[in-house]
Short mmCIF file of N, CA, C and O in Angstrom, two decimals:
data_model
loop_
_atom_site.label_atom_id
_atom_site.label_comp_id
_atom_site.label_asym_id
_atom_site.label_seq_id
_atom_site.Cartn_x
_atom_site.Cartn_y
_atom_site.Cartn_z
N MET A 1 23.33 8.93 -14.56
CA MET A 1 23.44 9.78 -13.38
C MET A 1 24.89 10.16 -13.16
O MET A 1 25.80 9.39 -13.41
N SER A 2 25.06 11.31 -12.65
CA SER A 2 26.42 11.76 -12.38
C SER A 2 26.90 11.23 -11.04
O SER A 2 26.12 10.85 -10.17
N THR A 3 28.19 11.20 -10.85
CA THR A 3 28.77 10.73 -9.60
C THR A 3 28.34 11.60 -8.43
O THR A 3 28.06 11.10 -7.34
N GLU A 4 28.22 12.91 -8.67
CA GLU A 4 27.81 13.81 -7.60
C GLU A 4 26.40 13.46 -7.09
O GLU A 4 26.13 13.50 -5.90
N PHE A 5 25.52 13.14 -8.03
CA PHE A 5 24.16 12.78 -7.63
C PHE A 5 24.16 11.47 -6.86
O PHE A 5 23.47 11.33 -5.86
N ASN A 6 24.90 10.49 -7.32
CA ASN A 6 24.97 9.20 -6.64
C ASN A 6 25.46 9.34 -5.20
O ASN A 6 25.03 8.59 -4.32
N GLU A 7 26.34 10.28 -4.96
CA GLU A 7 26.86 10.48 -3.60
C GLU A 7 25.79 11.03 -2.66
O GLU A 7 25.89 10.86 -1.45
N LEU A 8 24.76 11.67 -3.20
CA LEU A 8 23.67 12.19 -2.37
C LEU A 8 22.68 11.11 -1.95
O LEU A 8 21.94 11.28 -0.99
N LEU A 9 22.67 9.99 -2.67
CA LEU A 9 21.73 8.91 -2.37
C LEU A 9 22.18 8.15 -1.12
O LEU A 9 23.38 7.99 -0.90
N PRO A 10 21.23 7.67 -0.30
CA PRO A 10 21.63 6.87 0.85
C PRO A 10 22.20 5.53 0.39
O PRO A 10 21.86 5.05 -0.69
N PRO A 11 23.06 4.93 1.18
CA PRO A 11 23.64 3.64 0.79
C PRO A 11 22.54 2.58 0.63
O PRO A 11 21.54 2.61 1.34
N PHE A 12 22.76 1.67 -0.31
CA PHE A 12 21.79 0.59 -0.54
C PHE A 12 21.66 -0.24 0.72
O PHE A 12 22.64 -0.60 1.35
N GLY A 13 20.43 -0.54 1.11
CA GLY A 13 20.21 -1.34 2.30
C GLY A 13 20.30 -0.55 3.58
O GLY A 13 20.40 -1.11 4.66
N ASP A 14 20.25 0.78 3.48
CA ASP A 14 20.31 1.63 4.67
C ASP A 14 19.10 1.34 5.55
O ASP A 14 17.96 1.47 5.14
N LYS A 15 19.33 0.91 6.78
CA LYS A 15 18.25 0.52 7.69
C LYS A 15 17.59 1.71 8.37
O LYS A 15 16.60 1.54 9.06
N SER A 16 18.10 2.91 8.19
CA SER A 16 17.51 4.07 8.84
C SER A 16 16.21 4.52 8.14
O SER A 16 15.48 5.33 8.66
N HIS A 17 15.95 3.98 6.97
CA HIS A 17 14.74 4.34 6.24
C HIS A 17 13.55 3.66 6.91
O HIS A 17 13.45 2.46 6.95
N THR A 18 12.60 4.44 7.45
CA THR A 18 11.51 3.88 8.24
C THR A 18 10.21 3.74 7.46
O THR A 18 9.25 3.21 8.00
N ASP A 19 10.14 4.22 6.24
CA ASP A 19 8.91 4.09 5.45
C ASP A 19 8.68 2.63 5.12
O ASP A 19 9.60 1.86 4.89
N LYS A 20 7.39 2.25 5.10
CA LYS A 20 7.03 0.89 4.74
C LYS A 20 6.35 0.93 3.39
O LYS A 20 5.77 1.93 2.98
N SER A 21 6.40 -0.19 2.68
CA SER A 21 5.74 -0.24 1.38
C SER A 21 4.23 -0.22 1.57
O SER A 21 3.71 -0.61 2.60
N GLN A 22 3.53 0.29 0.55
CA GLN A 22 2.08 0.42 0.62
C GLN A 22 1.46 -0.11 -0.67
O GLN A 22 2.04 0.01 -1.74
N ILE A 23 0.28 -0.69 -0.52
CA ILE A 23 -0.52 -1.10 -1.67
C ILE A 23 -1.83 -0.35 -1.56
O ILE A 23 -2.55 -0.49 -0.57
N TRP A 24 -2.12 0.49 -2.54
CA TRP A 24 -3.34 1.29 -2.54
C TRP A 24 -4.39 0.55 -3.35
O TRP A 24 -4.14 0.14 -4.48
N ILE A 25 -5.59 0.40 -2.78
CA ILE A 25 -6.70 -0.26 -3.44
C ILE A 25 -7.78 0.79 -3.67
O ILE A 25 -8.28 1.40 -2.72
N ILE A 26 -8.12 1.03 -4.93
CA ILE A 26 -9.12 2.04 -5.29
C ILE A 26 -10.14 1.40 -6.22
O ILE A 26 -9.78 0.72 -7.18
N GLY A 27 -11.39 1.58 -5.91
CA GLY A 27 -12.47 1.05 -6.73
C GLY A 27 -13.80 1.32 -6.07
O GLY A 27 -13.90 2.14 -5.15
N THR A 28 -14.83 0.60 -6.51
CA THR A 28 -16.11 0.73 -5.83
C THR A 28 -15.96 0.12 -4.44
O THR A 28 -15.01 -0.61 -4.16
N ARG A 29 -16.88 0.41 -3.57
CA ARG A 29 -16.80 -0.12 -2.21
C ARG A 29 -16.74 -1.65 -2.22
O ARG A 29 -15.96 -2.26 -1.50
N GLU A 30 -17.53 -2.27 -3.08
CA GLU A 30 -17.55 -3.73 -3.17
C GLU A 30 -16.22 -4.27 -3.70
O GLU A 30 -15.72 -5.30 -3.22
N GLN A 31 -15.62 -3.59 -4.69
CA GLN A 31 -14.33 -4.03 -5.25
C GLN A 31 -13.24 -3.94 -4.19
O GLN A 31 -12.41 -4.85 -4.07
N VAL A 32 -13.23 -2.85 -3.43
CA VAL A 32 -12.21 -2.67 -2.40
C VAL A 32 -12.36 -3.75 -1.32
O VAL A 32 -11.38 -4.39 -0.93
N LEU A 33 -13.57 -3.98 -0.87
CA LEU A 33 -13.81 -4.99 0.15
C LEU A 33 -13.44 -6.38 -0.36
O LEU A 33 -12.81 -7.17 0.35
N HIS A 34 -13.79 -6.69 -1.60
CA HIS A 34 -13.44 -7.98 -2.19
C HIS A 34 -11.92 -8.15 -2.28
O HIS A 34 -11.39 -9.23 -1.96
N THR A 35 -11.21 -7.11 -2.68
CA THR A 35 -9.75 -7.18 -2.80
C THR A 35 -9.10 -7.36 -1.43
O THR A 35 -8.15 -8.12 -1.29
N ILE A 36 -9.61 -6.66 -0.42
CA ILE A 36 -9.09 -6.84 0.94
C ILE A 36 -9.25 -8.30 1.37
O ILE A 36 -8.30 -8.93 1.87
N ASN A 37 -10.43 -8.86 1.15
CA ASN A 37 -10.67 -10.25 1.50
C ASN A 37 -9.78 -11.20 0.71
O ASN A 37 -9.23 -12.17 1.25
N GLU A 38 -9.59 -10.90 -0.57
CA GLU A 38 -8.73 -11.73 -1.42
C GLU A 38 -7.27 -11.69 -0.94
O GLU A 38 -6.60 -12.72 -0.88
N PHE A 39 -6.78 -10.51 -0.58
CA PHE A 39 -5.41 -10.40 -0.08
C PHE A 39 -5.23 -11.18 1.22
O PHE A 39 -4.19 -11.78 1.45
N TYR A 40 -6.26 -11.17 2.05
CA TYR A 40 -6.20 -11.90 3.32
C TYR A 40 -6.20 -13.41 3.07
O TYR A 40 -5.39 -14.14 3.63
N VAL A 41 -7.07 -13.89 2.20
CA VAL A 41 -7.16 -15.32 1.91
C VAL A 41 -5.88 -15.83 1.24
O VAL A 41 -5.39 -16.91 1.55
N LYS A 42 -5.32 -15.03 0.34
CA LYS A 42 -4.09 -15.42 -0.35
C LYS A 42 -2.83 -15.15 0.47
O LYS A 42 -1.72 -15.34 0.00
N ARG A 43 -3.03 -14.66 1.70
CA ARG A 43 -1.94 -14.39 2.64
C ARG A 43 -0.96 -13.31 2.16
O ARG A 43 0.21 -13.31 2.52
N ILE A 44 -1.44 -12.38 1.33
CA ILE A 44 -0.64 -11.21 0.98
C ILE A 44 -0.59 -10.30 2.20
O ILE A 44 0.41 -9.67 2.48
N ALA A 45 -1.71 -10.26 2.92
CA ALA A 45 -1.78 -9.55 4.19
C ALA A 45 -2.09 -10.58 5.27
O ALA A 45 -3.02 -11.38 5.12
N THR A 46 -1.33 -10.59 6.34
CA THR A 46 -1.51 -11.59 7.39
C THR A 46 -2.65 -11.24 8.34
O THR A 46 -3.10 -12.10 9.09
N ASP A 47 -3.11 -10.00 8.31
CA ASP A 47 -4.18 -9.57 9.20
C ASP A 47 -4.93 -8.42 8.56
O ASP A 47 -4.33 -7.53 7.95
N ARG A 48 -6.23 -8.40 8.70
CA ARG A 48 -7.03 -7.33 8.12
C ARG A 48 -6.77 -5.99 8.80
O ARG A 48 -7.11 -4.94 8.26
N VAL A 49 -6.18 -6.00 9.97
CA VAL A 49 -5.86 -4.77 10.69
C VAL A 49 -4.81 -3.95 9.94
O VAL A 49 -4.72 -2.74 10.12
N LYS A 50 -4.05 -4.57 9.06
CA LYS A 50 -3.01 -3.86 8.32
C LYS A 50 -3.59 -2.96 7.23
O LYS A 50 -2.88 -2.19 6.61
N PHE A 51 -4.90 -3.06 6.97
CA PHE A 51 -5.57 -2.20 6.00
C PHE A 51 -6.15 -0.99 6.72
O PHE A 51 -6.67 -1.09 7.82
N THR A 52 -6.08 0.16 6.06
CA THR A 52 -6.75 1.34 6.61
C THR A 52 -8.25 1.15 6.39
O THR A 52 -8.66 0.38 5.53
N PRO A 53 -9.07 1.85 7.17
CA PRO A 53 -10.53 1.77 6.92
C PRO A 53 -10.85 2.24 5.50
O PRO A 53 -10.13 3.04 4.92
N ILE A 54 -11.93 1.72 4.94
CA ILE A 54 -12.36 2.12 3.60
C ILE A 54 -12.92 3.54 3.70
O ILE A 54 -13.81 3.81 4.51
N ILE A 55 -12.37 4.42 2.89
CA ILE A 55 -12.78 5.83 2.89
C ILE A 55 -13.08 6.27 1.47
O ILE A 55 -12.60 5.65 0.51
N PRO A 56 -13.86 7.34 1.30
CA PRO A 56 -14.09 7.86 -0.06
C PRO A 56 -12.78 8.33 -0.70
O PRO A 56 -11.95 8.98 -0.05
N ALA A 57 -12.58 7.96 -1.95
CA ALA A 57 -11.39 8.38 -2.69
C ALA A 57 -11.67 9.73 -3.35
O ALA A 57 -12.82 10.14 -3.48
N PRO A 58 -10.62 10.42 -3.78
CA PRO A 58 -10.84 11.72 -4.43
C PRO A 58 -11.40 11.60 -5.85
O PRO A 58 -11.39 12.55 -6.60
N PHE A 59 -11.88 10.42 -6.21
CA PHE A 59 -12.51 10.21 -7.52
C PHE A 59 -13.99 9.95 -7.29
O PHE A 59 -14.36 9.24 -6.36
N GLU A 60 -14.83 10.48 -8.12
CA GLU A 60 -16.28 10.37 -7.93
C GLU A 60 -16.73 8.91 -7.91
O GLU A 60 -16.43 8.13 -8.81
N GLY A 61 -17.42 8.53 -6.85
CA GLY A 61 -17.97 7.19 -6.73
C GLY A 61 -16.97 6.11 -6.38
O GLY A 61 -17.28 4.93 -6.45
N LYS A 62 -15.76 6.47 -6.02
CA LYS A 62 -14.72 5.49 -5.71
C LYS A 62 -14.36 5.54 -4.23
O LYS A 62 -14.51 6.57 -3.57
N TYR A 63 -13.89 4.43 -3.75
CA TYR A 63 -13.44 4.31 -2.36
C TYR A 63 -12.02 3.76 -2.37
O TYR A 63 -11.55 3.26 -3.40
N MET A 64 -11.38 3.86 -1.22
CA MET A 64 -10.00 3.38 -1.17
C MET A 64 -9.64 2.84 0.19
O MET A 64 -10.25 3.16 1.20
N SER A 65 -8.62 1.99 0.20
CA SER A 65 -8.01 1.49 1.42
C SER A 65 -6.53 1.28 1.09
O SER A 65 -6.16 1.10 -0.07
N VAL A 66 -5.69 1.32 2.10
CA VAL A 66 -4.26 1.16 1.90
C VAL A 66 -3.78 0.02 2.79
O VAL A 66 -4.11 -0.05 3.97
N LEU A 67 -3.01 -0.88 2.18
CA LEU A 67 -2.36 -1.95 2.93
C LEU A 67 -0.93 -1.50 3.21
O LEU A 67 -0.17 -1.23 2.28
N VAL A 68 -0.59 -1.40 4.47
CA VAL A 68 0.77 -1.01 4.86
C VAL A 68 1.50 -2.27 5.26
O VAL A 68 1.07 -2.98 6.17
N ARG A 69 2.60 -2.57 4.60
CA ARG A 69 3.33 -3.80 4.88
C ARG A 69 4.57 -3.53 5.66
O ARG A 69 5.16 -2.55 5.62
#
């Protein structure tokens, strides 16, 4: 990368960035529900409320949910 490009990047550790990390779960309805339960049991997610509702994915026969951390 050039120095000019590096100057356009925000400083490392900039706290003004408000986006949170996301984990997207895509699969059959049963796979998505199982993964949500597994994440909760393994304490990857502290509360099931952090998952979006299960919705149809843009792939035929697939569903999805997103964990926002």
